[in-house]
XYZ file of C-alpha atoms in Angstrom:
475
model
C 19.029 24.530 -18.272
C 19.590 24.222 -14.464
C 16.870 22.058 -12.888
C 16.215 20.230 -9.759
C 14.497 16.900 -9.047
C 11.871 16.543 -6.204
C 10.686 13.187 -5.251
C 7.529 13.463 -3.400
C 5.904 10.257 -2.034
C 2.542 10.141 -0.447
C 0.620 7.808 1.289
C -1.156 6.528 -2.067
C 1.086 7.780 -4.694
C 4.421 9.207 -5.571
C 5.893 11.422 -8.312
C 9.162 12.741 -9.697
C 8.918 16.625 -10.725
C 11.418 18.532 -12.164
C 11.716 22.246 -11.470
C 13.719 25.086 -12.855
C 13.700 28.890 -13.209
C 12.754 30.441 -16.496
C 11.977 34.220 -16.724
C 12.004 34.742 -12.903
C 9.128 32.119 -12.607
C 9.627 28.740 -11.161
C 8.283 25.863 -13.814
C 7.348 22.409 -12.733
C 7.103 19.453 -15.082
C 5.966 16.201 -14.081
C 8.203 13.398 -15.254
C 6.916 10.136 -13.413
C 4.126 8.989 -11.171
C 3.995 5.850 -9.635
C 1.216 4.082 -6.813
C 1.818 3.538 -3.172
C -0.089 1.804 -0.397
C -0.026 -0.254 2.789
C 0.133 -3.639 2.509
C -0.830 -6.531 4.856
C 0.807 -10.165 4.000
C -1.836 -11.879 5.882
C -4.954 -11.038 8.571
C -2.188 -11.480 11.416
C 0.607 -9.453 9.757
C 1.119 -5.518 10.296
C 0.265 -2.819 7.984
C 3.568 -2.163 6.057
C 5.203 0.042 3.442
C 6.917 -1.793 0.396
C 10.226 0.192 0.771
C 12.118 -2.026 -1.520
C 9.158 -1.364 -4.345
C 9.254 2.225 -3.561
C 13.081 2.435 -4.109
C 12.764 0.592 -7.410
C 10.270 3.143 -8.335
C 12.293 5.828 -7.071
C 15.103 4.695 -9.790
C 12.711 4.077 -12.550
C 11.624 7.769 -12.174
C 15.425 9.217 -12.209
C 15.778 7.195 -15.215
C 12.640 8.483 -16.772
C 14.087 11.870 -16.019
C 17.220 11.421 -17.721
C 15.186 9.787 -20.772
C 13.197 13.215 -21.150
C 16.544 15.147 -21.371
C 16.722 16.518 -18.000
C 20.082 16.278 -15.765
C 19.380 17.451 -12.258
C 21.859 19.521 -10.240
C 20.716 17.875 -7.141
C 17.615 15.697 -6.068
C 15.764 15.412 -2.620
C 13.032 13.130 -1.389
C 10.144 13.853 0.845
C 7.567 11.676 2.344
C 5.125 11.328 5.141
C 6.345 11.441 9.125
C 6.626 9.106 11.881
C 7.430 5.938 9.993
C 11.001 4.494 10.245
C 13.289 1.469 9.459
C 16.248 0.015 11.636
C 19.464 -1.004 9.962
C 21.690 -3.444 11.307
C 25.620 -3.298 11.625
C 25.983 -4.299 7.950
C 23.597 -1.625 6.973
C 20.757 -4.150 6.068
C 17.122 -3.181 6.974
C 15.841 -5.098 9.874
C 12.260 -6.163 10.350
C 9.296 -4.474 8.259
C 8.254 -0.885 7.514
C 5.611 -0.757 9.530
C 2.937 1.839 8.616
C 1.364 4.454 10.902
C -2.263 3.333 10.507
C -1.319 -0.279 11.757
C -2.837 -1.012 15.048
C 0.415 -2.166 16.950
C 0.702 0.890 19.041
C -2.582 0.532 20.542
C -2.128 0.901 24.555
C 1.618 1.962 23.978
C 0.951 5.106 25.354
C 0.222 3.778 28.786
C 3.478 2.035 28.814
C 5.392 5.329 27.480
C 3.354 7.183 30.374
C 4.833 4.699 32.841
C 8.208 6.596 31.981
C 7.127 9.782 31.667
C 3.825 11.693 32.379
C 1.792 12.955 29.333
C 2.309 16.648 30.447
C 5.888 16.600 30.877
C 6.446 14.900 27.369
C 4.568 17.639 26.022
C 6.372 20.104 27.924
C 9.931 18.531 26.687
C 8.774 18.097 22.964
C 6.055 20.301 22.037
C 4.762 17.621 19.835
C 0.836 16.471 19.945
C -0.178 13.327 21.099
C -0.890 11.022 18.275
C -1.244 7.108 18.740
C 1.025 6.348 15.791
C 3.748 8.764 16.887
C 7.334 7.109 16.692
C 7.850 7.278 20.173
C 4.865 4.635 20.417
C 5.855 2.694 17.342
C 9.124 2.059 19.251
C 7.558 1.164 22.418
C 5.446 -1.297 20.307
C 8.743 -2.607 18.894
C 10.471 -2.946 22.573
C 7.489 -4.822 23.747
C 6.773 -7.069 21.017
C 10.191 -7.464 19.119
C 12.636 -6.437 21.414
C 15.263 -8.340 19.530
C 15.062 -5.868 16.446
C 16.045 -3.063 18.784
C 19.032 -4.821 20.286
C 20.494 -5.515 16.748
C 19.789 -2.276 15.390
C 22.720 0.179 14.674
C 20.558 2.880 12.959
C 17.403 4.475 12.864
C 16.359 6.240 9.748
C 12.925 7.849 8.929
C 11.592 6.703 5.430
C 13.214 9.478 3.343
C 16.328 8.905 5.415
C 16.426 5.228 4.359
C 15.999 6.347 0.662
C 18.535 8.965 0.881
C 20.897 6.255 2.454
C 20.281 3.938 -0.261
C 21.081 6.569 -2.981
C 24.249 7.961 -1.152
C 25.349 5.155 1.463
C 25.235 8.047 4.165
C 23.364 7.945 7.254
C 21.537 10.870 8.172
C 18.643 11.907 10.173
C 16.765 15.109 8.812
C 15.606 17.443 11.411
C 11.844 18.376 10.054
C 10.939 14.827 9.846
C 12.536 13.793 13.161
C 10.738 16.309 15.030
C 7.558 14.164 14.330
C 9.093 11.019 16.337
C 8.152 13.149 19.543
C 11.775 12.190 20.559
C 13.440 15.762 19.838
C 14.179 18.636 22.286
C 12.817 21.741 20.244
C 15.365 24.017 22.604
C 18.609 22.537 21.151
C 16.851 21.030 17.937
C 18.531 17.781 18.495
C 17.586 14.319 19.876
C 16.574 14.196 23.695
C 18.823 11.765 24.915
C 17.525 11.890 28.230
C 14.150 10.944 27.188
C 15.245 8.284 24.720
C 17.194 6.809 27.585
C 14.246 7.079 30.233
C 12.183 5.060 27.553
C 14.705 2.191 27.213
C 15.482 2.920 23.520
C 18.917 2.195 22.331
C 20.724 5.994 22.021
C 23.336 4.514 19.648
C 20.840 4.317 16.652
C 20.123 8.035 16.420
C 22.045 10.045 14.397
C 23.013 13.771 14.762
C 20.073 15.978 13.017
C 20.854 17.688 9.499
C 18.624 20.527 8.654
C 17.036 20.997 5.226
C 19.540 22.295 2.456
C 22.467 19.979 3.830
C 24.111 18.160 0.955
C 24.710 14.551 1.501
C 27.000 14.404 -1.458
C 26.492 12.360 -4.632
C 24.887 9.449 -5.936
C 26.804 6.004 -5.522
C 28.200 4.903 -8.593
C 26.124 1.858 -9.057
C 22.892 3.994 -8.620
C 24.507 7.000 -11.241
C 25.002 4.320 -13.875
C 21.551 2.556 -13.499
C 19.858 6.233 -13.892
C 21.891 7.377 -16.380
C 23.384 10.668 -14.519
C 25.126 11.774 -11.324
C 23.821 14.535 -9.277
C 24.018 15.891 -5.730
C 21.614 14.826 -3.059
C 20.266 17.272 -0.907
C 17.805 17.254 1.932
C 14.715 19.470 1.511
C 12.490 19.466 4.418
C 12.000 15.576 4.352
C 8.613 15.875 6.049
C 6.086 16.465 3.368
C 4.161 19.128 5.330
C 7.761 21.058 6.154
C 8.284 21.254 2.681
C 4.842 22.449 1.521
C 4.829 25.183 4.262
C 7.882 26.331 2.765
C 6.261 27.133 -0.457
C 3.224 29.084 0.906
C 3.343 32.605 -0.986
C 2.831 34.478 1.946
C 4.719 37.368 3.648
C 7.502 36.192 6.335
C 5.748 35.168 9.515
C 2.202 35.969 8.394
C 0.737 32.600 7.593
C -1.949 30.684 8.618
C -1.982 27.771 6.632
C -3.893 24.686 5.617
C -1.989 21.988 4.088
C -4.558 20.008 2.743
C -4.396 16.475 1.319
C -4.983 13.218 2.948
C -4.292 14.933 6.210
C -5.415 18.762 6.854
C -2.211 20.368 8.486
C -3.643 23.414 10.176
C -1.515 26.127 11.773
C 1.147 28.985 11.723
C 4.482 29.675 11.082
C 6.263 30.843 14.486
C 9.836 31.217 15.477
C 9.454 29.938 19.167
C 7.543 26.653 20.327
C 4.317 27.043 22.484
C 4.481 24.211 24.685
C 1.984 25.406 27.224
C -0.846 23.124 29.080
C -3.460 24.993 27.010
C -1.968 24.284 23.677
C -1.614 20.302 24.923
C -4.938 20.252 25.718
C -6.358 21.306 22.634
C -3.510 19.016 21.029
C -1.608 21.368 18.834
C 2.034 20.531 18.153
C 5.351 22.167 17.268
C 7.105 20.518 14.323
C 10.221 21.658 12.696
C 10.279 23.973 9.573
C 12.814 24.942 7.409
C 15.262 27.197 8.703
C 14.445 26.262 12.190
C 11.098 27.556 12.001
C 8.172 25.955 13.980
C 4.880 24.670 12.423
C 2.497 25.320 15.215
C -0.365 23.256 14.009
C -3.262 20.715 14.413
C -3.405 17.609 12.718
C -6.867 17.220 11.220
C -8.414 14.353 9.472
C -8.178 15.568 6.047
C -9.433 14.511 2.354
C -8.519 11.098 3.535
C -12.568 10.523 4.302
C -13.360 11.501 0.629
C -10.660 9.637 -0.496
C -11.626 6.455 1.162
C -15.571 6.941 0.207
C -14.541 7.728 -3.338
C -13.000 4.350 -3.566
C -15.925 2.693 -1.875
C -17.690 3.741 -5.048
C -15.327 2.292 -7.118
C -13.803 5.524 -8.069
C -16.286 6.089 -10.522
C -16.536 10.005 -9.948
C -13.854 12.426 -9.859
C -13.166 14.516 -6.918
C -14.797 17.775 -8.883
C -17.842 15.771 -9.396
C -18.144 14.677 -5.915
C -17.454 18.330 -4.759
C -20.312 19.356 -7.156
C -22.801 16.596 -5.526
C -21.738 17.883 -2.118
C -22.770 21.247 -3.117
C -25.990 20.307 -4.238
C -26.732 18.744 -1.067
C -25.237 21.523 1.279
C -28.464 22.104 3.269
C -28.136 18.375 4.360
C -27.740 19.088 8.188
C -25.773 16.259 9.861
C -22.234 16.856 11.044
C -19.449 14.550 12.272
C -16.121 14.889 14.309
C -13.736 14.442 11.558
C -11.007 13.711 14.248
C -12.864 11.018 15.841
C -10.258 7.767 16.002
C -12.883 5.757 14.126
C -12.235 7.283 10.828
C -8.562 6.651 11.082
C -8.879 3.234 9.210
C -12.024 1.935 9.128
C -12.932 -1.067 7.079
C -15.592 1.139 5.207
C -15.766 4.891 5.572
C -19.118 5.539 4.467
C -20.729 3.437 6.662
C -18.692 4.716 9.721
C -19.814 8.209 8.712
C -23.504 6.766 8.576
C -23.036 4.968 11.922
C -21.718 7.956 13.405
C -24.842 10.198 12.245
C -27.093 7.480 13.709
C -25.545 6.892 16.812
C -25.686 10.724 17.441
C -29.216 10.964 16.578
C -28.510 13.101 13.230
C -29.884 12.312 9.689
C -28.320 9.519 8.170
C -26.849 10.276 4.789
C -27.821 7.768 2.012
C -26.409 9.200 -1.195
C -22.845 9.947 -2.357
C -23.578 13.766 -2.462
C -25.160 13.361 1.127
C -22.137 11.768 2.378
C -19.728 14.296 0.877
C -21.892 17.035 2.009
C -21.258 15.850 5.712
C -17.602 15.168 5.208
C -17.161 18.617 3.465
C -19.102 20.741 6.020
C -17.524 18.899 9.161
C -14.154 19.674 8.031
C -15.062 23.442 7.267
C -16.631 23.376 10.744
C -13.610 21.875 12.327
C -11.453 24.552 10.457
C -13.219 27.461 11.775
C -12.728 26.067 15.242
C -9.210 25.537 14.941
C -8.804 29.054 13.584
C -10.075 30.669 16.677
C -7.817 28.152 18.755
C -4.673 29.046 16.824
C -5.325 32.902 17.310
C -6.452 32.690 20.609
C -3.260 30.591 21.796
C -0.721 32.720 19.669
C -2.275 36.136 20.502
C -2.340 36.928 16.737
C -4.938 37.967 14.436
C -5.047 36.504 10.766
C -6.915 37.976 8.046
C -5.908 35.496 5.217
C -5.841 31.664 5.358
C -3.475 29.974 2.829
C -4.641 26.670 1.499
C -1.867 24.646 -0.150
C -1.491 21.129 -1.422
C -3.877 18.779 -3.443
C -7.056 20.346 -1.401
C -6.385 23.788 -3.032
C -8.041 22.333 -6.201
C -11.530 21.642 -3.970
C -13.200 24.842 -4.725
C -16.326 23.957 -2.672
C -14.471 23.031 0.464
C -12.318 26.166 0.145
C -15.282 28.498 -0.227
C -16.910 26.632 2.812
C -13.577 27.162 4.783
C -13.772 30.906 3.840
C -17.344 30.876 5.574
C -16.579 29.059 8.364
C -13.081 30.824 9.475
C -14.337 34.023 8.269
C -10.977 34.864 6.487
C -10.023 35.410 2.989
C -8.729 31.846 1.624
C -5.941 32.119 -0.728
C -5.851 28.485 -2.496
C -2.593 27.255 -4.392
C -0.295 26.070 -5.370
C -1.569 22.840 -5.356
C 1.932 21.238 -5.995
C 3.179 22.886 -2.672
C 5.143 19.858 -1.284
C 7.264 19.287 -4.381
C 7.667 22.967 -4.748
C 8.865 23.311 -1.235
C 11.104 20.365 -1.848
C 12.677 22.124 -4.976
C 12.953 25.378 -3.165
C 15.038 23.923 -0.362
C 17.643 22.869 -3.220
C 17.461 26.247 -5.101
C 18.068 27.914 -1.783
C 21.175 25.356 -1.329
C 22.595 26.005 -4.853
C 22.219 29.926 -4.619
C 19.471 29.937 -7.132
C 17.286 31.823 -4.828
C 18.743 33.851 -2.103
C 16.236 33.487 0.976
C 12.928 32.082 1.817
C 11.107 35.335 1.270
C 12.379 35.306 -2.223
C 11.568 31.896 -2.408
C 8.034 32.495 -1.599
C 7.815 35.538 -3.698
C 8.781 33.621 -6.566
C 6.029 30.947 -5.559
C 3.383 33.734 -5.943
C 4.558 35.065 -9.284
C 4.905 31.686 -11.128
C 1.359 29.959 -9.962
C -2.367 31.185 -10.355
C -3.888 31.213 -6.985
C -7.774 31.583 -6.112
C -9.357 33.855 -3.485
C -12.435 32.796 -1.797
C -14.441 35.089 0.411
C -17.030 34.563 2.988
C -20.412 34.421 1.277
C -18.499 35.960 -1.948
C -17.685 34.436 -5.037
C -14.041 33.602 -5.791
C -11.522 35.156 -7.976
C -8.476 34.309 -9.913
C -5.525 36.303 -8.696
């Protein structure tokens, strides 16, 4: 049976998922799962990703795939955005793979704006300001470790680096590259004039390759270790780009929330929106499959609940926490989920309490009250963002698709339906891995186009509907 392998790596875990077409439906099977997380070697060291350990886990999962009887036609890797590595002239990594939550980018925006104003930067790139964007990370390197940039011969986003280790091919994939805030959306390539103005070495940036590009086969030594040889095909290597491909919607009619550690809320467009009103509301135009644009806002998502759950020693499931929140649904306090204080606090529960105390609101004490504050605050933010999307695009959406892990959060999805006043369709939960696999199936010809791919998703997985102030249904 022809199958395809998606390696989907998030901030806290990664997994290998095999997908195949059977009786007109896509079937998924999880093969391997491993943990991930940011690490700090010492108090003064930056937060980093252990990319060597992650690559070992990639190989371990591939070997497990073969042991379970699967030999993929192709494979591809997706991860989060903005983070990168540099390679020297021998193809070896230079320095650490710093993580986006590290504080090294503090005050780097001011240095960038000495070279290009904030308004012009947005007009050129269409990318929202996030303090951790690659453009600011590179400025931090230029200021604090200039010798690394001077020695660098190649710039690779995290999944680009893993694909390089698998194939020996240096490439920059389009959708992830757009998260750098260094890509010109009009030409769909690096903005080399901008890069030159900022003083970054132009030679390190490779021409962009779109999702669906084959990089060739696994290197001989990799194939021997994992027990099979296959092609490596670029998915949308930015995880949200892959997830959006798997929305079970009609072409061009999707308002969505890719709901996980982050909530990426937006709609799919064929043109960018780079106006001043979009900039002020902090919307972004990230690249998508087939050169579509993901016009969206980056909202602090289930990260807050994940942190609070961990602070309670992970003794409750997310389902139990949802139930506790619903039991305290009348708790009145709300927080601004996009406040920078929630990005990487030492203690999330305490930060929520301090916010409520500092704004004169009732302070949550129990886990249920804390969860109620977070879920209600997220849904409130979704409602406001839905109004902004419709006003900025001039479009009206009756339906909101929730994909990713948050598709399983029934209480949050019901709140979302109520705050946005839209029908919420939740699922599939494994949208990112599915989108990765869809890109490979489209490249292979197993599926003919995006619309067939999305229709197939809709027929293959159970979806839930949530209505404002009504009970949900399974469809």
